[in-house]
Amino acid sequence: MLPDEGRVGLGAATIIKHKTLIFTYESPHEPPLSLYYTIPFMMAFGRGLWVLKLAPIFFGLGAIFMTYLFAKEYFSTRVAAVAALFMAVLPFAVEYSRTLYEHSFAPFFSAGAIYFFARLLRDKKPCSLYWFAAFAGLGCSTHIVFLYFIAALVASAIASGEYARLKVDIRSGIIASLVFLFCAIPFFCLLALSSNLPGILRSSGGVGA
């Protein structure tokens, strides 16, 4: 068991035992939401070391599925199958899917955010906007480096001119903002409990999502 797995697993076990919420833990530069992804598996299968591997596996499969949906949305079923296969064998994806790091869940939220952003550009439905906001908020609450991903996504939309296709009414924009704020509560708790945001960003800058 790696130190990161022990830290995340201990945090999840603490939440279960004391029935309390944790907004900061022994990783001062990371939002604590990754602790909670492990809890359902620990409650269902116990607290064995092998249980710590289940959450990364589950989210890794989810990342493959979201990659398939995105490629199918933009290209074809055949391209989607190839993209999903490529995602499944990428070294970093394999590593993240078998080890309980805080950033093991980032590929799932990244792929999901891209998929629903692509859906939003195509169907322009509020539902796609709400799902994008949820994935963006949960991604920020899972790993701080997700902020760089959102910045890159916005920059690419502006550079490609895709942003011009977005037409969001005020009501949908307000609801999407509330969805994002709710899902990003752990992230904002991290900011509130830390007075060193530049240091947090620098310490996470070397971790790839």
CSV table of C-alpha atoms in Angstrom, one decimal:
chain,number,residue,atom,x,y,z
A,1,MET,CA,0.0,0.0,0.0
A,2,LEU,CA,1.3,3.4,-1.0
A,3,PRO,CA,1.3,6.4,1.4
A,4,ASP,CA,-1.3,8.2,-0.7
A,5,GLU,CA,-3.6,5.2,-0.5
A,6,GLY,CA,-3.2,5.0,3.3
A,7,ARG,CA,-4.0,8.7,3.7
A,8,VAL,CA,-7.1,8.6,1.6
A,9,GLY,CA,-8.2,5.3,3.1
A,10,LEU,CA,-7.7,6.5,6.6
A,11,GLY,CA,-9.7,9.6,5.9
A,12,ALA,CA,-12.6,7.6,4.5
A,13,ALA,CA,-12.5,5.2,7.5
A,14,THR,CA,-12.5,8.2,9.9
A,15,ILE,CA,-15.6,9.6,8.2
A,16,ILE,CA,-17.4,6.2,8.5
A,17,LYS,CA,-16.4,5.6,12.1
A,18,HIS,CA,-17.1,9.0,13.5
A,19,LYS,CA,-20.0,9.9,11.1
A,20,THR,CA,-18.5,13.3,10.5
A,21,LEU,CA,-17.6,15.4,7.5
A,22,ILE,CA,-14.0,16.1,6.7
A,23,PHE,CA,-13.1,19.3,4.8
A,24,THR,CA,-9.4,19.2,5.3
A,25,TYR,CA,-7.0,16.4,6.0
A,26,GLU,CA,-3.3,15.3,5.7
A,27,SER,CA,-3.0,16.7,2.2
A,28,PRO,CA,-3.1,20.5,2.7
A,29,HIS,CA,-3.2,21.3,-1.0
A,30,GLU,CA,-6.0,19.0,-2.2
A,31,PRO,CA,-9.8,19.2,-1.8
A,32,PRO,CA,-11.1,16.3,0.3
A,33,LEU,CA,-13.8,14.9,-2.0
A,34,SER,CA,-11.7,11.9,-3.1
A,35,LEU,CA,-12.1,10.6,0.5
A,36,TYR,CA,-15.8,10.2,-0.1
A,37,TYR,CA,-15.6,8.1,-3.3
A,38,THR,CA,-14.1,5.3,-1.3
A,39,ILE,CA,-16.7,5.2,1.4
A,40,PRO,CA,-19.5,3.3,-0.4
A,41,PHE,CA,-17.0,0.5,-1.2
A,42,MET,CA,-15.7,0.4,2.3
A,43,MET,CA,-19.2,0.2,3.7
A,44,ALA,CA,-20.2,-2.5,1.3
A,45,PHE,CA,-17.1,-4.7,1.3
A,46,GLY,CA,-15.3,-3.8,4.6
A,47,ARG,CA,-12.0,-2.1,5.2
A,48,GLY,CA,-9.5,-4.5,3.6
A,49,LEU,CA,-6.6,-3.1,1.6
A,50,TRP,CA,-8.0,-4.5,-1.6
A,51,VAL,CA,-11.2,-2.5,-1.2
A,52,LEU,CA,-9.1,0.7,-1.6
A,53,LYS,CA,-8.5,-0.4,-5.3
A,54,LEU,CA,-12.3,-0.5,-6.1
A,55,ALA,CA,-13.0,3.2,-6.4
A,56,PRO,CA,-10.1,3.9,-8.8
A,57,ILE,CA,-11.2,0.9,-10.9
A,58,PHE,CA,-14.8,2.0,-11.0
A,59,PHE,CA,-13.9,5.6,-12.0
A,60,GLY,CA,-11.3,4.3,-14.5
A,61,LEU,CA,-14.0,2.4,-16.3
A,62,GLY,CA,-16.2,5.5,-16.1
A,63,ALA,CA,-13.5,7.5,-17.8
A,64,ILE,CA,-13.3,4.9,-20.6
A,65,PHE,CA,-17.1,5.1,-21.0
A,66,MET,CA,-17.1,8.9,-21.1
A,67,THR,CA,-14.3,8.9,-23.7
A,68,TYR,CA,-16.4,6.5,-25.8
A,69,LEU,CA,-19.5,8.8,-25.5
A,70,PHE,CA,-17.5,11.9,-26.5
A,71,ALA,CA,-15.9,10.3,-29.6
A,72,LYS,CA,-19.3,8.9,-30.6
A,73,GLU,CA,-20.9,12.3,-30.3
A,74,TYR,CA,-18.3,14.0,-32.5
A,75,PHE,CA,-17.2,11.2,-34.8
A,76,SER,CA,-18.6,7.7,-35.1
A,77,THR,CA,-19.1,4.4,-33.2
A,78,ARG,CA,-16.0,3.0,-34.8
A,79,VAL,CA,-13.9,5.9,-33.8
A,80,ALA,CA,-15.5,5.8,-30.3
A,81,ALA,CA,-14.4,2.2,-29.9
A,82,VAL,CA,-10.9,3.0,-30.9
A,83,ALA,CA,-10.8,6.0,-28.5
A,84,ALA,CA,-12.1,3.9,-25.6
A,85,LEU,CA,-9.5,1.2,-26.3
A,86,PHE,CA,-6.7,3.9,-26.5
A,87,MET,CA,-7.9,5.3,-23.2
A,88,ALA,CA,-8.0,1.9,-21.6
A,89,VAL,CA,-4.3,1.2,-22.4
A,90,LEU,CA,-2.8,4.6,-21.7
A,91,PRO,CA,0.0,4.1,-19.1
A,92,PHE,CA,-1.3,7.0,-16.9
A,93,ALA,CA,-4.9,5.7,-17.1
A,94,VAL,CA,-3.8,2.2,-16.1
A,95,GLU,CA,-1.8,3.6,-13.2
A,96,TYR,CA,-4.6,5.8,-12.0
A,97,SER,CA,-7.1,2.9,-12.2
A,98,ARG,CA,-5.2,0.7,-9.9
A,99,THR,CA,-3.9,3.1,-7.3
A,100,LEU,CA,-5.9,5.3,-4.9
A,101,TYR,CA,-4.4,8.7,-5.5
A,102,GLU,CA,-6.4,11.9,-5.2
A,103,HIS,CA,-5.9,12.5,-8.9
A,104,SER,CA,-7.0,8.9,-9.8
A,105,PHE,CA,-10.5,10.3,-10.3
A,106,ALA,CA,-9.5,13.3,-12.5
A,107,PRO,CA,-9.7,11.4,-15.9
A,108,PHE,CA,-13.4,10.5,-15.2
A,109,PHE,CA,-14.4,14.1,-14.5
A,110,SER,CA,-12.2,15.5,-17.3
A,111,ALA,CA,-13.7,13.1,-19.9
A,112,GLY,CA,-17.2,13.7,-18.6
A,113,ALA,CA,-16.8,17.5,-18.7
A,114,ILE,CA,-15.6,17.3,-22.3
A,115,TYR,CA,-18.4,15.1,-23.3
A,116,PHE,CA,-21.2,17.3,-21.8
A,117,PHE,CA,-19.5,20.4,-23.2
A,118,ALA,CA,-19.6,18.8,-26.7
A,119,ARG,CA,-23.2,17.9,-26.1
A,120,LEU,CA,-23.9,21.5,-25.1
A,121,LEU,CA,-22.4,22.8,-28.3
A,122,ARG,CA,-24.5,20.4,-30.4
A,123,ASP,CA,-27.9,20.3,-28.7
A,124,LYS,CA,-27.8,23.6,-26.7
A,125,LYS,CA,-30.0,22.0,-24.1
A,126,PRO,CA,-30.0,23.2,-20.5
A,127,CYS,CA,-29.6,19.6,-19.3
A,128,SER,CA,-26.2,19.3,-21.0
A,129,LEU,CA,-25.1,22.6,-19.4
A,130,TYR,CA,-26.2,21.4,-15.9
A,131,TRP,CA,-24.2,18.1,-16.3
A,132,PHE,CA,-21.2,20.1,-17.5
A,133,ALA,CA,-21.4,22.3,-14.4
A,134,ALA,CA,-21.7,19.3,-12.1
A,135,PHE,CA,-18.7,17.6,-13.6
A,136,ALA,CA,-16.7,20.8,-13.5
A,137,GLY,CA,-17.6,21.4,-9.8
A,138,LEU,CA,-16.9,17.8,-8.8
A,139,GLY,CA,-13.6,17.8,-10.7
A,140,CYS,CA,-12.5,21.0,-8.9
A,141,SER,CA,-13.5,19.4,-5.6
A,142,THR,CA,-11.6,16.2,-6.3
A,143,HIS,CA,-8.2,17.6,-7.5
A,144,ILE,CA,-7.0,21.2,-7.6
A,145,VAL,CA,-5.2,20.6,-10.9
A,146,PHE,CA,-8.7,20.4,-12.5
A,147,LEU,CA,-8.6,24.2,-12.6
A,148,TYR,CA,-5.9,24.0,-15.3
A,149,PHE,CA,-8.1,21.6,-17.3
A,150,ILE,CA,-11.1,24.1,-17.1
A,151,ALA,CA,-8.8,26.9,-18.2
A,152,ALA,CA,-7.5,24.9,-21.1
A,153,LEU,CA,-11.1,24.0,-22.1
A,154,VAL,CA,-12.2,27.6,-22.1
A,155,ALA,CA,-9.1,28.7,-24.0
A,156,SER,CA,-9.7,26.1,-26.7
A,157,ALA,CA,-13.4,27.1,-27.0
A,158,ILE,CA,-12.4,30.7,-27.5
A,159,ALA,CA,-9.5,30.0,-29.9
A,160,SER,CA,-11.6,27.7,-32.0
A,161,GLY,CA,-14.6,30.0,-32.1
A,162,GLU,CA,-16.8,27.3,-30.6
A,163,TYR,CA,-17.9,29.7,-27.8
A,164,ALA,CA,-19.9,31.7,-30.4
A,165,ARG,CA,-22.2,28.7,-30.7
A,166,LEU,CA,-23.1,28.8,-27.0
A,167,LYS,CA,-26.5,30.4,-26.3
A,168,VAL,CA,-27.4,30.2,-22.7
A,169,ASP,CA,-30.5,32.0,-21.3
A,170,ILE,CA,-30.3,33.7,-17.9
A,171,ARG,CA,-32.3,31.1,-16.1
A,172,SER,CA,-30.2,28.2,-17.3
A,173,GLY,CA,-27.1,30.1,-16.5
A,174,ILE,CA,-28.1,30.8,-13.0
A,175,ILE,CA,-29.1,27.2,-12.4
A,176,ALA,CA,-25.9,25.9,-13.9
A,177,SER,CA,-23.9,28.3,-11.6
A,178,LEU,CA,-25.8,27.0,-8.6
A,179,VAL,CA,-25.0,23.4,-9.6
A,180,PHE,CA,-21.4,24.2,-10.0
A,181,LEU,CA,-21.2,26.1,-6.7
A,182,PHE,CA,-22.9,23.2,-4.9
A,183,CYS,CA,-20.6,20.5,-6.4
A,184,ALA,CA,-17.6,22.7,-5.7
A,185,ILE,CA,-18.3,23.2,-2.0
A,186,PRO,CA,-15.3,21.0,-0.9
A,187,PHE,CA,-13.0,23.1,-3.2
A,188,PHE,CA,-14.3,26.4,-1.7
A,189,CYS,CA,-13.8,24.9,1.8
A,190,LEU,CA,-10.2,24.3,0.9
A,191,LEU,CA,-9.8,27.9,-0.2
A,192,ALA,CA,-11.5,29.1,3.0
A,193,LEU,CA,-9.2,27.0,5.2
A,194,SER,CA,-6.1,27.9,3.4
A,195,SER,CA,-4.4,31.3,3.2
A,196,ASN,CA,-1.9,30.3,0.6
A,197,LEU,CA,-3.7,29.8,-2.7
A,198,PRO,CA,-0.6,30.5,-4.9
A,199,GLY,CA,1.3,27.9,-3.0
A,200,ILE,CA,-1.6,25.4,-3.4
A,201,LEU,CA,-1.6,26.0,-7.2
A,202,ARG,CA,2.2,25.6,-7.4
A,203,SER,CA,2.2,22.4,-5.4
A,204,SER,CA,-0.3,20.9,-7.7
A,205,GLY,CA,1.1,22.2,-11.0
A,206,GLY,CA,3.3,19.1,-11.5
A,207,VAL,CA,0.6,16.6,-11.2
A,208,GLY,CA,-1.1,15.7,-14.5
A,209,ALA,CA,-4.8,15.1,-14.8
